[in-house]
Amino acid sequence: MSFRDIHSKEELLQAVTKNTNLSVLLLHASWNNHDKITKAQPQIVNSLRATIREHEGLSIHGFAMKVDINDDSMDFFIGDTTMDDDVVMDDANTTQINIKCIDELPALYVLNYSNEGMIQISNVPINARQILSWSESEDAVTEAMEKAISSLAIIPSSIQQNTRNFEESKRMHPQQQIRLFIAGDRSQVGKSSVCLGILGTLLQMNYPPSALAYIKPATQCEKTQLVTEYCKKHGIQVCPEPGPVVYYRGFTRAFLNGETESSDVLLKKITEEVDKIARDKTVVVIDGVGYPAVGSITHTDNACVAQASGYPNNNDDKVRIPPGVLIVGKRGVGDAVDSYNLNSTYFRSRNIPVLGAIFNRLPHEGYYSLENCKQAVTSYFVQNKDTSGGEKVFGFIPEVEGIASSRTEKNDGDANISSLELAMEDAEMFIVAFGKFVDVGSILQRATHLRDIARRNDEGPVGHQYKRARITKHKDALKLNGTMSRSQLTRDQIEQSAKASGAAGG
């Protein structure tokens, strides 16, 4: 990629919308050192390539514009654009392109031409000195480039094509799909709310509903999820509730007695349901249950469910490539980080990659306020980035009134319908806050990066021989799951027996 000089707003508009979906724009002026501007361009190219390496096949172009070359270029840059948003959205069908005015030149922007026919413009948050001395500020400018790219809704060019109708465009290739597994450090920490926030934010990032899917493969609670109702309302593919595995009353003891389906059968049902709902989707959000070890007594814990929900492997002799796990953590500092480390270790010990964390329900004020906890917890992640395998903290969510419970009762009564409508209003408010405080773009980038690393390794994320040994050992330990004769009872039979014995749960 090389930079092309442009001289007007109209020329930029035509260039950005012609056979490309990502551009970088370098604005400079006659008073800037020409040699330094020219020298910076290949360094910008290299940084951009490194930042978007996960987006295989993405079409990229670079443009340079001297803003004081004529009246049109001056008008292009000088104005009253004072929006606080990181990204400015403009309709490509108009000649209107707004650049957020800054204090100095040169300045750098990335532009994304979305499949909805919109041009997204994001400033790369670095100063003029850093642009002119790029090599001396490599770490800072790389981080700034990543931030600018992550704020854009980048959909791979394989589904972008030359049409603005996603349904008529080429279907998503399975190799490019992103699967996210959302886990929590405890029950009721807000996993389903985070799923809701991710899906809602993706819609705001111009991902069409037809490109998204949501599923909760295993559950302890059969109440209607607010995220499920939100998906139905907005046309996002969702698995009918409950999912394929339900930990109903008496289930675990019945399993141990050989009276239920085996864990192999349960995990196979999860795989089939996830693959079914994931067909032709760009992003699939998979909701975990409880804390990571929930379900371990039946060998259907969150690590097993994540593995079963993973990307298909072209070689049938290999296990699936697991999705990246995003852990939802509690408020606080010490306990929050300690709990994260305990739970992330659980997944890593089972060879399930961990993306990082989101910390939920932080108060606005006090010693444990969002800003205080954010500063301390972020410092921990930064200090330990070299030993954590690149795990990141992607955001800190404030307490949002009305969203404390993401479950809602649903029946045909007018009162409950009204309650659902209010819950939907709360959901929309939560999504706005979520998009402000959580970097969803970076979550997708890291998930894509870990997925591609696993695929580039012929043996998957770990050595195939080790995988085979671990799986064999796991099955040998589970005699009643494999070789034990199972006399299966119905759910009603198991629940009635458990109820008669005084059982309260699974």
PDB file of C-alpha atoms in Angstrom, residues 159-282:
ATOM      1  CA  ILE A 159     -18.829 -10.309   2.965  1.00  0.00           C
ATOM      2  CA  GLN A 160     -18.620  -6.640   2.021  1.00  0.00           C
ATOM      3  CA  GLN A 161     -18.509  -6.968  -1.789  1.00  0.00           C
ATOM      4  CA  ASN A 162     -19.898  -4.133  -3.920  1.00  0.00           C
ATOM      5  CA  THR A 163     -23.409  -4.356  -2.492  1.00  0.00           C
ATOM      6  CA  ARG A 164     -24.918  -2.732   0.551  1.00  0.00           C
ATOM      7  CA  ASN A 165     -27.356  -5.569   1.114  1.00  0.00           C
ATOM      8  CA  PHE A 166     -25.730  -8.072   3.469  1.00  0.00           C
ATOM      9  CA  GLU A 167     -28.252 -10.787   2.658  1.00  0.00           C
ATOM     10  CA  GLU A 168     -27.374 -10.609  -1.025  1.00  0.00           C
ATOM     11  CA  SER A 169     -23.632 -10.508  -0.439  1.00  0.00           C
ATOM     12  CA  LYS A 170     -21.326 -13.487  -0.229  1.00  0.00           C
ATOM     13  CA  ARG A 171     -21.981 -15.530   2.877  1.00  0.00           C
ATOM     14  CA  MET A 172     -19.510 -15.459   5.741  1.00  0.00           C
ATOM     15  CA  HIS A 173     -16.803 -18.050   5.258  1.00  0.00           C
ATOM     16  CA  PRO A 174     -16.590 -20.310   8.342  1.00  0.00           C
ATOM     17  CA  GLN A 175     -12.863 -19.562   8.637  1.00  0.00           C
ATOM     18  CA  GLN A 176     -13.666 -15.873   9.326  1.00  0.00           C
ATOM     19  CA  GLN A 177     -16.405 -16.333  11.890  1.00  0.00           C
ATOM     20  CA  ILE A 178     -15.796 -15.095  15.434  1.00  0.00           C
ATOM     21  CA  ARG A 179     -17.122 -17.086  18.389  1.00  0.00           C
ATOM     22  CA  LEU A 180     -17.040 -15.494  21.855  1.00  0.00           C
ATOM     23  CA  PHE A 181     -17.588 -17.500  25.040  1.00  0.00           C
ATOM     24  CA  ILE A 182     -18.724 -15.348  27.964  1.00  0.00           C
ATOM     25  CA  ALA A 183     -17.842 -16.759  31.395  1.00  0.00           C
ATOM     26  CA  GLY A 184     -18.137 -15.325  34.893  1.00  0.00           C
ATOM     27  CA  ASP A 185     -16.157 -15.506  38.098  1.00  0.00           C
ATOM     28  CA  ARG A 186     -19.387 -16.384  39.939  1.00  0.00           C
ATOM     29  CA  SER A 187     -23.110 -16.764  39.382  1.00  0.00           C
ATOM     30  CA  GLN A 188     -25.165 -13.571  38.859  1.00  0.00           C
ATOM     31  CA  VAL A 189     -22.077 -11.514  37.983  1.00  0.00           C
ATOM     32  CA  GLY A 190     -23.733 -10.270  34.781  1.00  0.00           C
ATOM     33  CA  LYS A 191     -22.693 -12.679  32.013  1.00  0.00           C
ATOM     34  CA  SER A 192     -25.989 -12.404  30.140  1.00  0.00           C
ATOM     35  CA  SER A 193     -25.978  -8.628  30.550  1.00  0.00           C
ATOM     36  CA  VAL A 194     -22.518  -8.538  28.966  1.00  0.00           C
ATOM     37  CA  CYS A 195     -23.829 -10.711  26.118  1.00  0.00           C
ATOM     38  CA  LEU A 196     -26.623  -8.179  25.694  1.00  0.00           C
ATOM     39  CA  GLY A 197     -24.123  -5.310  25.713  1.00  0.00           C
ATOM     40  CA  ILE A 198     -21.885  -6.932  23.101  1.00  0.00           C
ATOM     41  CA  LEU A 199     -24.758  -7.716  20.741  1.00  0.00           C
ATOM     42  CA  GLY A 200     -26.322  -4.278  21.139  1.00  0.00           C
ATOM     43  CA  THR A 201     -22.987  -2.552  20.584  1.00  0.00           C
ATOM     44  CA  LEU A 202     -22.356  -4.623  17.450  1.00  0.00           C
ATOM     45  CA  LEU A 203     -25.689  -3.397  16.081  1.00  0.00           C
ATOM     46  CA  GLN A 204     -24.594   0.166  16.805  1.00  0.00           C
ATOM     47  CA  MET A 205     -21.334  -0.614  14.978  1.00  0.00           C
ATOM     48  CA  ASN A 206     -23.465  -1.383  11.874  1.00  0.00           C
ATOM     49  CA  TYR A 207     -23.285  -5.156  12.082  1.00  0.00           C
ATOM     50  CA  PRO A 208     -26.596  -6.298  10.576  1.00  0.00           C
ATOM     51  CA  PRO A 209     -28.785  -8.466  12.860  1.00  0.00           C
ATOM     52  CA  SER A 210     -28.557 -11.287  10.308  1.00  0.00           C
ATOM     53  CA  ALA A 211     -24.790 -11.462  10.985  1.00  0.00           C
ATOM     54  CA  LEU A 212     -25.199 -12.125  14.720  1.00  0.00           C
ATOM     55  CA  ALA A 213     -26.286 -15.063  16.889  1.00  0.00           C
ATOM     56  CA  TYR A 214     -26.722 -15.783  20.606  1.00  0.00           C
ATOM     57  CA  ILE A 215     -26.956 -19.070  22.479  1.00  0.00           C
ATOM     58  CA  LYS A 216     -26.847 -20.248  26.092  1.00  0.00           C
ATOM     59  CA  PRO A 217     -25.945 -23.945  25.665  1.00  0.00           C
ATOM     60  CA  ALA A 218     -26.254 -24.927  29.337  1.00  0.00           C
ATOM     61  CA  THR A 219     -28.318 -23.372  32.102  1.00  0.00           C
ATOM     62  CA  GLN A 220     -29.467 -23.736  35.691  1.00  0.00           C
ATOM     63  CA  CYS A 221     -32.342 -21.275  35.281  1.00  0.00           C
ATOM     64  CA  GLU A 222     -35.173 -21.596  32.766  1.00  0.00           C
ATOM     65  CA  LYS A 223     -36.598 -18.093  33.195  1.00  0.00           C
ATOM     66  CA  THR A 224     -36.713 -15.951  30.076  1.00  0.00           C
ATOM     67  CA  GLN A 225     -33.499 -14.010  29.508  1.00  0.00           C
ATOM     68  CA  LEU A 226     -33.730 -10.311  28.669  1.00  0.00           C
ATOM     69  CA  VAL A 227     -30.971 -10.815  26.111  1.00  0.00           C
ATOM     70  CA  THR A 228     -33.129 -13.433  24.387  1.00  0.00           C
ATOM     71  CA  GLU A 229     -36.071 -11.035  24.138  1.00  0.00           C
ATOM     72  CA  TYR A 230     -33.748  -8.320  22.861  1.00  0.00           C
ATOM     73  CA  CYS A 231     -32.445 -10.641  20.146  1.00  0.00           C
ATOM     74  CA  LYS A 232     -35.977 -11.555  19.069  1.00  0.00           C
ATOM     75  CA  LYS A 233     -36.986  -7.901  18.924  1.00  0.00           C
ATOM     76  CA  HIS A 234     -34.019  -6.906  16.759  1.00  0.00           C
ATOM     77  CA  GLY A 235     -33.890  -9.959  14.502  1.00  0.00           C
ATOM     78  CA  ILE A 236     -30.748 -11.567  15.929  1.00  0.00           C
ATOM     79  CA  GLN A 237     -30.641 -15.350  15.601  1.00  0.00           C
ATOM     80  CA  VAL A 238     -31.219 -16.926  19.005  1.00  0.00           C
ATOM     81  CA  CYS A 239     -31.456 -20.487  20.277  1.00  0.00           C
ATOM     82  CA  PRO A 240     -34.895 -21.317  21.724  1.00  0.00           C
ATOM     83  CA  GLU A 241     -34.883 -21.385  25.533  1.00  0.00           C
ATOM     84  CA  PRO A 242     -33.838 -23.467  27.319  1.00  0.00           C
ATOM     85  CA  GLY A 243     -30.700 -24.596  25.505  1.00  0.00           C
ATOM     86  CA  PRO A 244     -29.628 -28.187  24.887  1.00  0.00           C
ATOM     87  CA  VAL A 245     -28.436 -28.845  28.487  1.00  0.00           C
ATOM     88  CA  VAL A 246     -30.499 -27.990  31.578  1.00  0.00           C
ATOM     89  CA  TYR A 247     -29.343 -28.694  35.137  1.00  0.00           C
ATOM     90  CA  TYR A 248     -32.825 -29.311  36.482  1.00  0.00           C
ATOM     91  CA  ARG A 249     -33.695 -30.617  39.924  1.00  0.00           C
ATOM     92  CA  GLY A 250     -32.188 -34.056  40.530  1.00  0.00           C
ATOM     93  CA  PHE A 251     -30.147 -34.031  37.317  1.00  0.00           C
ATOM     94  CA  THR A 252     -26.660 -34.523  38.762  1.00  0.00           C
ATOM     95  CA  ARG A 253     -27.549 -37.508  40.983  1.00  0.00           C
ATOM     96  CA  ALA A 254     -29.484 -39.075  38.149  1.00  0.00           C
ATOM     97  CA  PHE A 255     -26.422 -38.615  35.946  1.00  0.00           C
ATOM     98  CA  LEU A 256     -24.191 -40.344  38.473  1.00  0.00           C
ATOM     99  CA  ASN A 257     -26.680 -43.186  38.640  1.00  0.00           C
ATOM    100  CA  GLY A 258     -26.538 -43.583  34.886  1.00  0.00           C
ATOM    101  CA  GLU A 259     -30.139 -42.421  34.403  1.00  0.00           C
ATOM    102  CA  THR A 260     -29.491 -39.502  32.017  1.00  0.00           C
ATOM    103  CA  GLU A 261     -27.752 -39.032  28.710  1.00  0.00           C
ATOM    104  CA  SER A 262     -23.963 -39.379  28.903  1.00  0.00           C
ATOM    105  CA  SER A 263     -21.726 -36.321  28.883  1.00  0.00           C
ATOM    106  CA  ASP A 264     -20.577 -37.226  25.371  1.00  0.00           C
ATOM    107  CA  VAL A 265     -24.174 -37.078  24.169  1.00  0.00           C
ATOM    108  CA  LEU A 266     -24.822 -33.814  26.025  1.00  0.00           C
ATOM    109  CA  LEU A 267     -21.715 -32.172  24.571  1.00  0.00           C
ATOM    110  CA  LYS A 268     -22.586 -33.426  21.107  1.00  0.00           C
ATOM    111  CA  LYS A 269     -26.011 -31.789  21.425  1.00  0.00           C
ATOM    112  CA  ILE A 270     -24.289 -28.525  22.346  1.00  0.00           C
ATOM    113  CA  THR A 271     -21.956 -28.755  19.346  1.00  0.00           C
ATOM    114  CA  GLU A 272     -24.821 -29.429  16.970  1.00  0.00           C
ATOM    115  CA  GLU A 273     -26.951 -26.576  18.327  1.00  0.00           C
ATOM    116  CA  VAL A 274     -24.088 -24.065  18.269  1.00  0.00           C
ATOM    117  CA  ASP A 275     -23.112 -25.028  14.715  1.00  0.00           C
ATOM    118  CA  LYS A 276     -26.736 -24.787  13.640  1.00  0.00           C
ATOM    119  CA  ILE A 277     -27.225 -21.291  14.992  1.00  0.00           C
ATOM    120  CA  ALA A 278     -23.772 -20.143  13.835  1.00  0.00           C
ATOM    121  CA  ARG A 279     -24.349 -20.910  10.174  1.00  0.00           C
ATOM    122  CA  ASP A 280     -23.573 -17.876   7.989  1.00  0.00           C
ATOM    123  CA  LYS A 281     -22.977 -15.638  11.013  1.00  0.00           C
ATOM    124  CA  THR A 282     -20.155 -13.169  11.551  1.00  0.00           C
TER     125      THR A 282
END
